[in-house]
Amino acid sequence: SAAMHRLGAVASSFKHGASSVAKNIVFGAPEDDSGAGAEPLLDELTEGVLGADRIAAAEALRRLIEKDERARSFVAERGLVKMFETLRDTNDDDGLVRATLETMRAAASGEASEGRERAREVITGDANNVKQLVSELRGVDFYSKLHAAQTLSEASETRGEAMRAGMLADPTAVPTLMDAMKENEVIRNEILLLLVSLTRGNEELQKIVAFEGAFERAFAVMREEGGVEGGVVVQDCLELCNNLLRDNPSNQTLFRESGFVRSVPGMAAVEREIGNAGMQGISAQKAANTLCALETVHLLVSPDEESGKRKHLNRDDELDAMMKQQRLQGCRANQSELAKHGTVEILVRAALGDSAVNAVSVRVAALRALAALVRDHEGNQTALFSATADRAGTVTEPALLSCGRAALHSESPAERSAAILVLGAAMLGNPDGQLLLVSTLAPTGLGADDGSEESSLGGLLARALMQKGGSSVAFDEASIAAASVLRDMLHKNDQSKLKALRVNLEPLSSRSNASELLLPRCVRQLAVTHAREEDKEKVEKLQSVLLRLLIVWLYECKAAVEAFLSSPGHLPAIADLARTGGSTESPHIAALACVVLGCCLLENSGSVLDVVSARVGLQNFFMKWETMTKSSLYADASRAPTLPKPLTRANAAKFATQSEGAEDVSPGGGLYDHDITVFINELEERVKSAIMSLYAKPSGAGDERAVSSVAKREDEDDVSYARRLQEALQASESELAEVRSRNAVLAEQILGVAPTSANASDDPSAVAKNGARHASAEALHAAVEAAKRASAQEIASLTSELEEVKKVAEERQEALTSLSTAYNGLEAEVYRLETEANGLREKLHASSEFGGGAAPETSSLDIAREAGREEGRRLAEAEAELRIRDAVDAALVDADSRLRAAVEAAVADAHAADEAELNDLLACLGQEEASKEHLLAKLIAAGESEAALLDELASIVIEDVDA
């Protein structure tokens, strides 16, 4: 009967074809709009009466679609809608449903073409179409379910968003798919691919699929397929789990609380395999499975977000902070749970030592997962410090030492970067570990010249920083890596910074009285040059890493800054590097050198500011800083870290077979990293404030010091107090003079305009430019002179007030002198009267003796006289003392109030005038820069070469700075 049905379909097709030929003969051949014969077959399929004829038409149409692209386009444009109507209207003919679904699958599959994409667009464009295909999965016919699953999977490859929208519109879709995962493995595999596509980047579907039991089903399938040794189905299951876990805290919580974390380390447990031919690499499929398992570990312990996942959401800062805290808490719990099941040891054996797998991509992924596993987790950091790696058979060495060898001497750039990440993660936030590693910075000098035989990580790093082959500097990859690791050793650890200042790089085997300290060595290494153009990038990268090391070392460490400044050549060397950019003339190196100078400014302001002003110029200093923060490399590095791109079938297979490991694209081009950009953004405002304060208050004095110097101390007499007031006033005058001198230097730097060449004077645009520049310079000169006159007037006013106070003090002194003179005259008068009284007494006694009578008794008179004298003296002294005290108190109170008011007013006015002067200078500078940019744009519009103009401007600025 089936043969008869096919014969009837063929006859019907032949009849329609014969009729078409006859029409063409009679009326001429029109343009073919029937899709190479697909139209009659489509009509028979959708409008036929007999089921057998419709099935035969469907099979013939499928074969035609597979052969002819015109038929595919015709069916996609006109036939798929009718086919879906057929599926909805057919309930009792499994054969017709099967044939229709198979034809749909044929239209939506195959090589990329316009017809295929149109077919997929029609399938996913209507949510009812997706719902119909999902409902077919609930049927009983195996092939119908298989073709429906294949059609959904094919359409989701390029129409993922539309397919996800259709699935979300049907509440029964995901449960139906999860039930289909329990079907025959062929259907299961198709549904698995569909789920992988649906859960890619859609958080809502991720949560629905996870809570419908996707984790349980995925791990059950992996056990059935043999775990990490299994085939591509295991890779698909891991990819599905990774999609569900990627930046999804709720799914990670479900994963952890359901106990699946304990199964992850076993999937990542892979070591170097030993075969008949010795050490050999693992198979490509096993490497791909391991890469996906290592990605699972990384996703569980990384708090980073997926790039662009929530960019369409309007979230406030409070919600962002709450979500970030939730991710951090989940990551810490995952780190602890994974470490509990031996993940640290598994990753060490997979990536380090003789047990490391013979696949660079797997080693790199294991190192990155290990770095994320120990980052900011004290227990895991301790476990890594105590872990060991195999070396030379039965010998073991610390895992960190083995990691240091990989960081310095691996042939793969990606592996070196990953090893540096592990070392940094082990030290950051671990002050004890940092201090321990700094204490090992002592090379033995034994073994090979590259230091690979050193027995400690510190010795390995110190050896890499030493000169090689008789050269005083080196720019090999080992030096760059060593400087990066050393920076992590010192990060936010004052004790490590102090201990590193005493590190002697002279090898123990040849150590003499001479010493090679680490800090001078790092500064001297900045003088590296290159002879070949291909070495320029290495030199720039080394200088960048060393400058970032100095920034971390010198910031908020006064002892380090003093040690840095103790050598007379260090500060000028960094200043010259900030001015020129070194041998590479890199603006990034110049800007980082400016940041180093900024760290020194915060600790030792005066001398550093003078060097910056003389060798770099403040205008140039801040211009380089601004240029750096606006560069694309800096902007890339300043963005918050995001999760790496997900592994798929395609890229996992590529990484598993390549010999160099995953591509290493560091944000910031290796010149910046995220932490240093955050630090620089915070430091910039502090440096600007420090420089402004230095110009306003050069001695670091503030209003508090002025007030404390005017106030009288308890243990201070009046004379000392008056003398100290005079000294304070003189100090204020000295400060004002220093402010004026520094502002004069600043004005000269801002106003320094290179002389216009004679040839340029004939150019009208140059004349206009010079005129605008001259006008701006005149305005700035006028502002500076006005500020100077204001300062001079303030000093003259303060001096006149001081003279008045001195005059009042002299008047009070004269009054005190007259009182003293009157008192002395009174004493002389008393003495004269006493002498006269004594003379009268003697005459009285003499007359009594001459008359023969008794001498008169005068003792009572003497006593009364002495008593009167004492009383008079006491009253006179009391009155004089009272008058003197009143006079002195009045003079001192008056002088104190006038001096205090005068000093405070003078200091405040001087500070305000200096700040206003600096603001005027900066405003005029902005006007000058705006006029320069405007005229430069006009010159370029007039046809001048932009590169030539910029070179001429650069030469003018350099000549001006040198002058």
PDB file of C-alpha atoms in Angstrom, residues 691-943:
ATOM      1  CA  ILE A 691      50.669  71.237  45.468  1.00  0.00           C
ATOM      2  CA  MET A 692      47.987  73.893  46.000  1.00  0.00           C
ATOM      3  CA  SER A 693      48.718  73.783  49.726  1.00  0.00           C
ATOM      4  CA  LEU A 694      52.431  74.146  49.069  1.00  0.00           C
ATOM      5  CA  TYR A 695      51.890  77.289  47.032  1.00  0.00           C
ATOM      6  CA  ALA A 696      49.504  78.707  49.621  1.00  0.00           C
ATOM      7  CA  LYS A 697      51.294  77.466  52.764  1.00  0.00           C
ATOM      8  CA  PRO A 698      54.862  76.603  51.791  1.00  0.00           C
ATOM      9  CA  SER A 699      56.073  75.665  55.245  1.00  0.00           C
ATOM     10  CA  GLY A 700      53.164  73.368  55.864  1.00  0.00           C
ATOM     11  CA  ALA A 701      51.814  75.836  58.392  1.00  0.00           C
ATOM     12  CA  GLY A 702      48.158  76.512  58.814  1.00  0.00           C
ATOM     13  CA  ASP A 703      45.914  78.852  60.709  1.00  0.00           C
ATOM     14  CA  GLU A 704      46.247  76.671  63.796  1.00  0.00           C
ATOM     15  CA  ARG A 705      49.966  77.322  63.969  1.00  0.00           C
ATOM     16  CA  ALA A 706      49.428  81.085  63.574  1.00  0.00           C
ATOM     17  CA  VAL A 707      46.866  81.184  66.355  1.00  0.00           C
ATOM     18  CA  SER A 708      48.987  79.037  68.675  1.00  0.00           C
ATOM     19  CA  SER A 709      51.996  81.310  68.082  1.00  0.00           C
ATOM     20  CA  VAL A 710      49.979  84.412  69.055  1.00  0.00           C
ATOM     21  CA  ALA A 711      48.403  82.966  72.216  1.00  0.00           C
ATOM     22  CA  LYS A 712      50.318  83.593  75.447  1.00  0.00           C
ATOM     23  CA  ARG A 713      51.678  80.547  77.241  1.00  0.00           C
ATOM     24  CA  GLU A 714      51.172  79.978  80.915  1.00  0.00           C
ATOM     25  CA  ASP A 715      54.874  79.752  81.790  1.00  0.00           C
ATOM     26  CA  GLU A 716      55.882  82.758  79.652  1.00  0.00           C
ATOM     27  CA  ASP A 717      56.734  86.229  81.014  1.00  0.00           C
ATOM     28  CA  ASP A 718      55.806  89.441  79.271  1.00  0.00           C
ATOM     29  CA  VAL A 719      59.171  90.172  77.714  1.00  0.00           C
ATOM     30  CA  SER A 720      59.493  86.668  76.215  1.00  0.00           C
ATOM     31  CA  TYR A 721      55.925  86.848  74.993  1.00  0.00           C
ATOM     32  CA  ALA A 722      56.538  90.141  73.184  1.00  0.00           C
ATOM     33  CA  ARG A 723      59.741  88.768  71.651  1.00  0.00           C
ATOM     34  CA  ARG A 724      57.942  85.653  70.401  1.00  0.00           C
ATOM     35  CA  LEU A 725      55.224  87.765  68.849  1.00  0.00           C
ATOM     36  CA  GLN A 726      57.835  89.647  66.889  1.00  0.00           C
ATOM     37  CA  GLU A 727      59.400  86.348  65.747  1.00  0.00           C
ATOM     38  CA  ALA A 728      55.987  85.047  64.659  1.00  0.00           C
ATOM     39  CA  LEU A 729      55.403  88.181  62.649  1.00  0.00           C
ATOM     40  CA  GLN A 730      58.782  87.823  60.988  1.00  0.00           C
ATOM     41  CA  ALA A 731      57.992  84.166  60.177  1.00  0.00           C
ATOM     42  CA  SER A 732      54.720  85.245  58.567  1.00  0.00           C
ATOM     43  CA  GLU A 733      56.572  87.799  56.478  1.00  0.00           C
ATOM     44  CA  SER A 734      59.007  85.064  55.422  1.00  0.00           C
ATOM     45  CA  GLU A 735      56.121  82.799  54.429  1.00  0.00           C
ATOM     46  CA  LEU A 736      54.588  85.557  52.362  1.00  0.00           C
ATOM     47  CA  ALA A 737      57.889  86.114  50.618  1.00  0.00           C
ATOM     48  CA  GLU A 738      58.174  82.388  49.874  1.00  0.00           C
ATOM     49  CA  VAL A 739      54.621  82.302  48.540  1.00  0.00           C
ATOM     50  CA  ARG A 740      55.409  85.195  46.216  1.00  0.00           C
ATOM     51  CA  SER A 741      58.605  83.530  44.982  1.00  0.00           C
ATOM     52  CA  ARG A 742      56.873  80.180  44.312  1.00  0.00           C
ATOM     53  CA  ASN A 743      53.979  81.892  42.558  1.00  0.00           C
ATOM     54  CA  ALA A 744      56.452  83.852  40.468  1.00  0.00           C
ATOM     55  CA  VAL A 745      58.030  80.534  39.378  1.00  0.00           C
ATOM     56  CA  LEU A 746      54.591  79.143  38.604  1.00  0.00           C
ATOM     57  CA  ALA A 747      53.679  82.228  36.599  1.00  0.00           C
ATOM     58  CA  GLU A 748      56.913  82.025  34.619  1.00  0.00           C
ATOM     59  CA  GLN A 749      56.223  78.374  33.791  1.00  0.00           C
ATOM     60  CA  ILE A 750      52.662  79.061  32.710  1.00  0.00           C
ATOM     61  CA  LEU A 751      53.596  82.194  30.795  1.00  0.00           C
ATOM     62  CA  GLY A 752      56.636  80.603  29.171  1.00  0.00           C
ATOM     63  CA  VAL A 753      55.839  80.855  25.485  1.00  0.00           C
ATOM     64  CA  ALA A 754      58.465  79.919  22.949  1.00  0.00           C
ATOM     65  CA  PRO A 755      59.496  82.823  20.711  1.00  0.00           C
ATOM     66  CA  THR A 756      57.913  82.855  17.337  1.00  0.00           C
ATOM     67  CA  SER A 757      60.232  82.134  14.486  1.00  0.00           C
ATOM     68  CA  ALA A 758      60.837  84.779  11.849  1.00  0.00           C
ATOM     69  CA  ASN A 759      59.344  82.605   9.147  1.00  0.00           C
ATOM     70  CA  ALA A 760      56.121  82.164  11.059  1.00  0.00           C
ATOM     71  CA  SER A 761      55.646  85.891  11.451  1.00  0.00           C
ATOM     72  CA  ASP A 762      54.494  86.225   7.861  1.00  0.00           C
ATOM     73  CA  ASP A 763      51.750  83.645   8.259  1.00  0.00           C
ATOM     74  CA  PRO A 764      48.424  85.385   9.031  1.00  0.00           C
ATOM     75  CA  SER A 765      47.184  82.394  11.062  1.00  0.00           C
ATOM     76  CA  ALA A 766      50.419  82.358  13.028  1.00  0.00           C
ATOM     77  CA  VAL A 767      50.110  86.103  13.615  1.00  0.00           C
ATOM     78  CA  ALA A 768      46.570  85.656  14.874  1.00  0.00           C
ATOM     79  CA  LYS A 769      47.675  82.782  17.074  1.00  0.00           C
ATOM     80  CA  ASN A 770      50.564  84.790  18.479  1.00  0.00           C
ATOM     81  CA  GLY A 771      48.280  87.783  19.035  1.00  0.00           C
ATOM     82  CA  ALA A 772      45.843  85.692  21.007  1.00  0.00           C
ATOM     83  CA  ARG A 773      48.695  84.174  22.940  1.00  0.00           C
ATOM     84  CA  HIS A 774      50.146  87.642  23.606  1.00  0.00           C
ATOM     85  CA  ALA A 775      46.774  88.932  24.822  1.00  0.00           C
ATOM     86  CA  SER A 776      46.414  85.944  27.131  1.00  0.00           C
ATOM     87  CA  ALA A 777      49.959  86.487  28.405  1.00  0.00           C
ATOM     88  CA  GLU A 778      49.276  90.171  29.070  1.00  0.00           C
ATOM     89  CA  ALA A 779      46.137  89.327  30.997  1.00  0.00           C
ATOM     90  CA  LEU A 780      48.014  86.774  33.036  1.00  0.00           C
ATOM     91  CA  HIS A 781      50.862  89.227  33.681  1.00  0.00           C
ATOM     92  CA  ALA A 782      48.334  91.808  34.868  1.00  0.00           C
ATOM     93  CA  ALA A 783      46.784  89.247  37.236  1.00  0.00           C
ATOM     94  CA  VAL A 784      50.198  88.332  38.624  1.00  0.00           C
ATOM     95  CA  GLU A 785      51.188  91.976  39.140  1.00  0.00           C
ATOM     96  CA  ALA A 786      47.875  92.740  40.814  1.00  0.00           C
ATOM     97  CA  ALA A 787      48.377  89.804  43.164  1.00  0.00           C
ATOM     98  CA  LYS A 788      51.919  90.987  43.942  1.00  0.00           C
ATOM     99  CA  ARG A 789      50.705  94.526  44.650  1.00  0.00           C
ATOM    100  CA  ALA A 790      47.988  93.164  46.903  1.00  0.00           C
ATOM    101  CA  SER A 791      50.555  91.128  48.824  1.00  0.00           C
ATOM    102  CA  ALA A 792      52.857  94.175  49.127  1.00  0.00           C
ATOM    103  CA  GLN A 793      49.988  96.324  50.423  1.00  0.00           C
ATOM    104  CA  GLU A 794      49.082  93.679  52.978  1.00  0.00           C
ATOM    105  CA  ILE A 795      52.680  93.515  54.206  1.00  0.00           C
ATOM    106  CA  ALA A 796      52.882  97.341  54.390  1.00  0.00           C
ATOM    107  CA  SER A 797      49.619  97.468  56.348  1.00  0.00           C
ATOM    108  CA  LEU A 798      50.835  94.788  58.710  1.00  0.00           C
ATOM    109  CA  THR A 799      54.128  96.640  59.204  1.00  0.00           C
ATOM    110  CA  SER A 800      52.346  99.931  59.981  1.00  0.00           C
ATOM    111  CA  GLU A 801      50.161  98.196  62.543  1.00  0.00           C
ATOM    112  CA  LEU A 802      53.265  96.712  64.119  1.00  0.00           C
ATOM    113  CA  GLU A 803      54.787 100.188  64.333  1.00  0.00           C
ATOM    114  CA  GLU A 804      51.680 101.508  66.066  1.00  0.00           C
ATOM    115  CA  VAL A 805      51.804  98.676  68.564  1.00  0.00           C
ATOM    116  CA  LYS A 806      55.490  99.429  69.199  1.00  0.00           C
ATOM    117  CA  LYS A 807      54.650 103.139  69.730  1.00  0.00           C
ATOM    118  CA  VAL A 808      51.987 102.287  72.301  1.00  0.00           C
ATOM    119  CA  ALA A 809      54.447  99.995  74.068  1.00  0.00           C
ATOM    120  CA  GLU A 810      57.023 102.826  74.163  1.00  0.00           C
ATOM    121  CA  GLU A 811      54.451 105.215  75.676  1.00  0.00           C
ATOM    122  CA  ARG A 812      53.660 102.688  78.358  1.00  0.00           C
ATOM    123  CA  GLN A 813      57.366 102.259  78.965  1.00  0.00           C
ATOM    124  CA  GLU A 814      57.783 106.043  79.421  1.00  0.00           C
ATOM    125  CA  ALA A 815      54.944 106.101  81.956  1.00  0.00           C
ATOM    126  CA  LEU A 816      56.602 103.311  83.883  1.00  0.00           C
ATOM    127  CA  THR A 817      59.910 105.234  83.843  1.00  0.00           C
ATOM    128  CA  SER A 818      58.267 108.403  85.242  1.00  0.00           C
ATOM    129  CA  LEU A 819      56.661 106.396  88.024  1.00  0.00           C
ATOM    130  CA  SER A 820      60.002 104.880  88.890  1.00  0.00           C
ATOM    131  CA  THR A 821      61.625 108.349  88.984  1.00  0.00           C
ATOM    132  CA  ALA A 822      58.923 109.705  91.290  1.00  0.00           C
ATOM    133  CA  TYR A 823      59.366 106.754  93.582  1.00  0.00           C
ATOM    134  CA  ASN A 824      63.126 107.319  93.723  1.00  0.00           C
ATOM    135  CA  GLY A 825      62.557 111.044  94.571  1.00  0.00           C
ATOM    136  CA  LEU A 826      60.222 110.062  97.369  1.00  0.00           C
ATOM    137  CA  GLU A 827      62.832 107.713  98.760  1.00  0.00           C
ATOM    138  CA  ALA A 828      65.440 110.556  98.662  1.00  0.00           C
ATOM    139  CA  GLU A 829      63.070 112.925 100.509  1.00  0.00           C
ATOM    140  CA  VAL A 830      62.429 110.347 103.215  1.00  0.00           C
ATOM    141  CA  TYR A 831      66.165 109.831 103.584  1.00  0.00           C
ATOM    142  CA  ARG A 832      66.698 113.638 103.911  1.00  0.00           C
ATOM    143  CA  LEU A 833      64.034 113.981 106.590  1.00  0.00           C
ATOM    144  CA  GLU A 834      65.462 111.060 108.470  1.00  0.00           C
ATOM    145  CA  THR A 835      68.895 112.669 108.429  1.00  0.00           C
ATOM    146  CA  GLU A 836      67.477 115.935 109.766  1.00  0.00           C
ATOM    147  CA  ALA A 837      65.652 114.094 112.510  1.00  0.00           C
ATOM    148  CA  ASN A 838      68.828 112.344 113.553  1.00  0.00           C
ATOM    149  CA  GLY A 839      70.623 115.700 113.674  1.00  0.00           C
ATOM    150  CA  LEU A 840      67.916 117.246 115.896  1.00  0.00           C
ATOM    151  CA  ARG A 841      68.037 114.264 118.166  1.00  0.00           C
ATOM    152  CA  GLU A 842      71.761 114.584 118.621  1.00  0.00           C
ATOM    153  CA  LYS A 843      71.426 118.348 119.400  1.00  0.00           C
ATOM    154  CA  LEU A 844      68.741 117.591 121.949  1.00  0.00           C
ATOM    155  CA  HIS A 845      70.935 115.069 123.741  1.00  0.00           C
ATOM    156  CA  ALA A 846      73.892 117.427 123.657  1.00  0.00           C
ATOM    157  CA  SER A 847      71.895 120.291 125.217  1.00  0.00           C
ATOM    158  CA  SER A 848      70.617 118.023 127.947  1.00  0.00           C
ATOM    159  CA  GLU A 849      74.105 116.883 128.886  1.00  0.00           C
ATOM    160  CA  PHE A 850      75.358 120.465 128.872  1.00  0.00           C
ATOM    161  CA  GLY A 851      72.566 121.551 131.276  1.00  0.00           C
ATOM    162  CA  GLY A 852      73.257 118.638 133.628  1.00  0.00           C
ATOM    163  CA  GLY A 853      69.728 117.237 133.275  1.00  0.00           C
ATOM    164  CA  ALA A 854      68.651 113.793 132.254  1.00  0.00           C
ATOM    165  CA  ALA A 855      68.489 113.028 128.637  1.00  0.00           C
ATOM    166  CA  PRO A 856      64.922 113.060 127.262  1.00  0.00           C
ATOM    167  CA  GLU A 857      63.317 109.715 126.447  1.00  0.00           C
ATOM    168  CA  THR A 858      62.921 109.528 122.624  1.00  0.00           C
ATOM    169  CA  SER A 859      62.541 105.811 122.173  1.00  0.00           C
ATOM    170  CA  SER A 860      58.782 106.071 121.923  1.00  0.00           C
ATOM    171  CA  LEU A 861      59.163 108.807 119.326  1.00  0.00           C
ATOM    172  CA  ASP A 862      61.604 106.652 117.416  1.00  0.00           C
ATOM    173  CA  ILE A 863      59.266 103.724 117.486  1.00  0.00           C
ATOM    174  CA  ALA A 864      56.352 105.831 116.351  1.00  0.00           C
ATOM    175  CA  ARG A 865      58.477 107.386 113.649  1.00  0.00           C
ATOM    176  CA  GLU A 866      59.666 104.007 112.388  1.00  0.00           C
ATOM    177  CA  ALA A 867      56.117 102.712 112.405  1.00  0.00           C
ATOM    178  CA  GLY A 868      54.944 105.726 110.457  1.00  0.00           C
ATOM    179  CA  ARG A 869      57.806 105.381 108.049  1.00  0.00           C
ATOM    180  CA  GLU A 870      57.034 101.707 107.422  1.00  0.00           C
ATOM    181  CA  GLU A 871      53.366 102.479 106.968  1.00  0.00           C
ATOM    182  CA  GLY A 872      54.139 105.267 104.518  1.00  0.00           C
ATOM    183  CA  ARG A 873      56.581 103.077 102.614  1.00  0.00           C
ATOM    184  CA  ARG A 874      54.043 100.273 102.443  1.00  0.00           C
ATOM    185  CA  LEU A 875      51.272 102.529 101.193  1.00  0.00           C
ATOM    186  CA  ALA A 876      53.579 104.161  98.636  1.00  0.00           C
ATOM    187  CA  GLU A 877      54.803 100.790  97.346  1.00  0.00           C
ATOM    188  CA  ALA A 878      51.288  99.449  97.164  1.00  0.00           C
ATOM    189  CA  GLU A 879      50.082 102.465  95.224  1.00  0.00           C
ATOM    190  CA  ALA A 880      53.091 102.387  92.880  1.00  0.00           C
ATOM    191  CA  GLU A 881      52.734  98.669  92.298  1.00  0.00           C
ATOM    192  CA  LEU A 882      49.048  99.074  91.559  1.00  0.00           C
ATOM    193  CA  ARG A 883      49.697 101.869  89.082  1.00  0.00           C
ATOM    194  CA  ILE A 884      52.528  99.929  87.442  1.00  0.00           C
ATOM    195  CA  ARG A 885      50.401  96.760  87.128  1.00  0.00           C
ATOM    196  CA  ASP A 886      47.488  98.653  85.669  1.00  0.00           C
ATOM    197  CA  ALA A 887      49.749 100.369  83.173  1.00  0.00           C
ATOM    198  CA  VAL A 888      51.516  97.141  82.157  1.00  0.00           C
ATOM    199  CA  ASP A 889      48.288  95.148  81.886  1.00  0.00           C
ATOM    200  CA  ALA A 890      46.663  97.796  79.753  1.00  0.00           C
ATOM    201  CA  ALA A 891      49.682  97.978  77.453  1.00  0.00           C
ATOM    202  CA  LEU A 892      49.976  94.206  77.084  1.00  0.00           C
ATOM    203  CA  VAL A 893      46.276  93.626  76.519  1.00  0.00           C
ATOM    204  CA  ASP A 894      46.215  96.309  73.871  1.00  0.00           C
ATOM    205  CA  ALA A 895      49.371  95.013  72.200  1.00  0.00           C
ATOM    206  CA  ASP A 896      48.182  91.398  72.401  1.00  0.00           C
ATOM    207  CA  SER A 897      44.807  92.079  70.783  1.00  0.00           C
ATOM    208  CA  ARG A 898      46.268  94.294  68.063  1.00  0.00           C
ATOM    209  CA  LEU A 899      49.079  91.903  67.242  1.00  0.00           C
ATOM    210  CA  ARG A 900      46.802  88.860  67.176  1.00  0.00           C
ATOM    211  CA  ALA A 901      44.261  90.549  64.953  1.00  0.00           C
ATOM    212  CA  ALA A 902      46.998  91.876  62.685  1.00  0.00           C
ATOM    213  CA  VAL A 903      48.748  88.528  62.306  1.00  0.00           C
ATOM    214  CA  GLU A 904      45.558  86.537  61.737  1.00  0.00           C
ATOM    215  CA  ALA A 905      44.248  89.023  59.211  1.00  0.00           C
ATOM    216  CA  ALA A 906      47.575  89.167  57.402  1.00  0.00           C
ATOM    217  CA  VAL A 907      47.909  85.370  57.181  1.00  0.00           C
ATOM    218  CA  ALA A 908      44.300  84.835  56.054  1.00  0.00           C
ATOM    219  CA  ASP A 909      44.449  87.615  53.479  1.00  0.00           C
ATOM    220  CA  ALA A 910      47.773  86.387  52.164  1.00  0.00           C
ATOM    221  CA  HIS A 911      46.446  82.826  51.780  1.00  0.00           C
ATOM    222  CA  ALA A 912      43.316  84.052  50.017  1.00  0.00           C
ATOM    223  CA  ALA A 913      45.347  86.291  47.717  1.00  0.00           C
ATOM    224  CA  ASP A 914      47.720  83.466  46.795  1.00  0.00           C
ATOM    225  CA  GLU A 915      44.913  81.022  46.080  1.00  0.00           C
ATOM    226  CA  ALA A 916      43.117  83.641  43.981  1.00  0.00           C
ATOM    227  CA  GLU A 917      46.386  84.329  42.167  1.00  0.00           C
ATOM    228  CA  LEU A 918      46.835  80.640  41.359  1.00  0.00           C
ATOM    229  CA  ASN A 919      43.228  80.309  40.189  1.00  0.00           C
ATOM    230  CA  ASP A 920      43.754  83.332  37.902  1.00  0.00           C
ATOM    231  CA  LEU A 921      46.905  81.744  36.532  1.00  0.00           C
ATOM    232  CA  LEU A 922      45.151  78.434  35.844  1.00  0.00           C
ATOM    233  CA  ALA A 923      42.140  80.204  34.282  1.00  0.00           C
ATOM    234  CA  CYS A 924      44.416  82.151  31.959  1.00  0.00           C
ATOM    235  CA  LEU A 925      46.220  78.931  31.126  1.00  0.00           C
ATOM    236  CA  GLY A 926      42.885  77.370  30.154  1.00  0.00           C
ATOM    237  CA  GLN A 927      42.119  80.350  27.922  1.00  0.00           C
ATOM    238  CA  GLU A 928      45.506  80.045  26.280  1.00  0.00           C
ATOM    239  CA  GLU A 929      45.038  76.305  25.718  1.00  0.00           C
ATOM    240  CA  ALA A 930      41.531  76.871  24.288  1.00  0.00           C
ATOM    241  CA  SER A 931      42.828  79.528  21.887  1.00  0.00           C
ATOM    242  CA  LYS A 932      45.678  77.231  20.871  1.00  0.00           C
ATOM    243  CA  GLU A 933      43.281  74.338  20.135  1.00  0.00           C
ATOM    244  CA  HIS A 934      40.928  76.662  18.192  1.00  0.00           C
ATOM    245  CA  LEU A 935      43.719  78.029  16.031  1.00  0.00           C
ATOM    246  CA  LEU A 936      45.191  74.570  15.529  1.00  0.00           C
ATOM    247  CA  ALA A 937      41.810  73.353  14.271  1.00  0.00           C
ATOM    248  CA  LYS A 938      41.649  76.301  11.854  1.00  0.00           C
ATOM    249  CA  LEU A 939      45.152  75.558  10.573  1.00  0.00           C
ATOM    250  CA  ILE A 940      44.224  71.926   9.980  1.00  0.00           C
ATOM    251  CA  ALA A 941      41.028  73.007   8.231  1.00  0.00           C
ATOM    252  CA  ALA A 942      43.135  75.361   6.071  1.00  0.00           C
ATOM    253  CA  GLY A 943      45.122  72.359   4.842  1.00  0.00           C
TER     254      GLY A 943
END
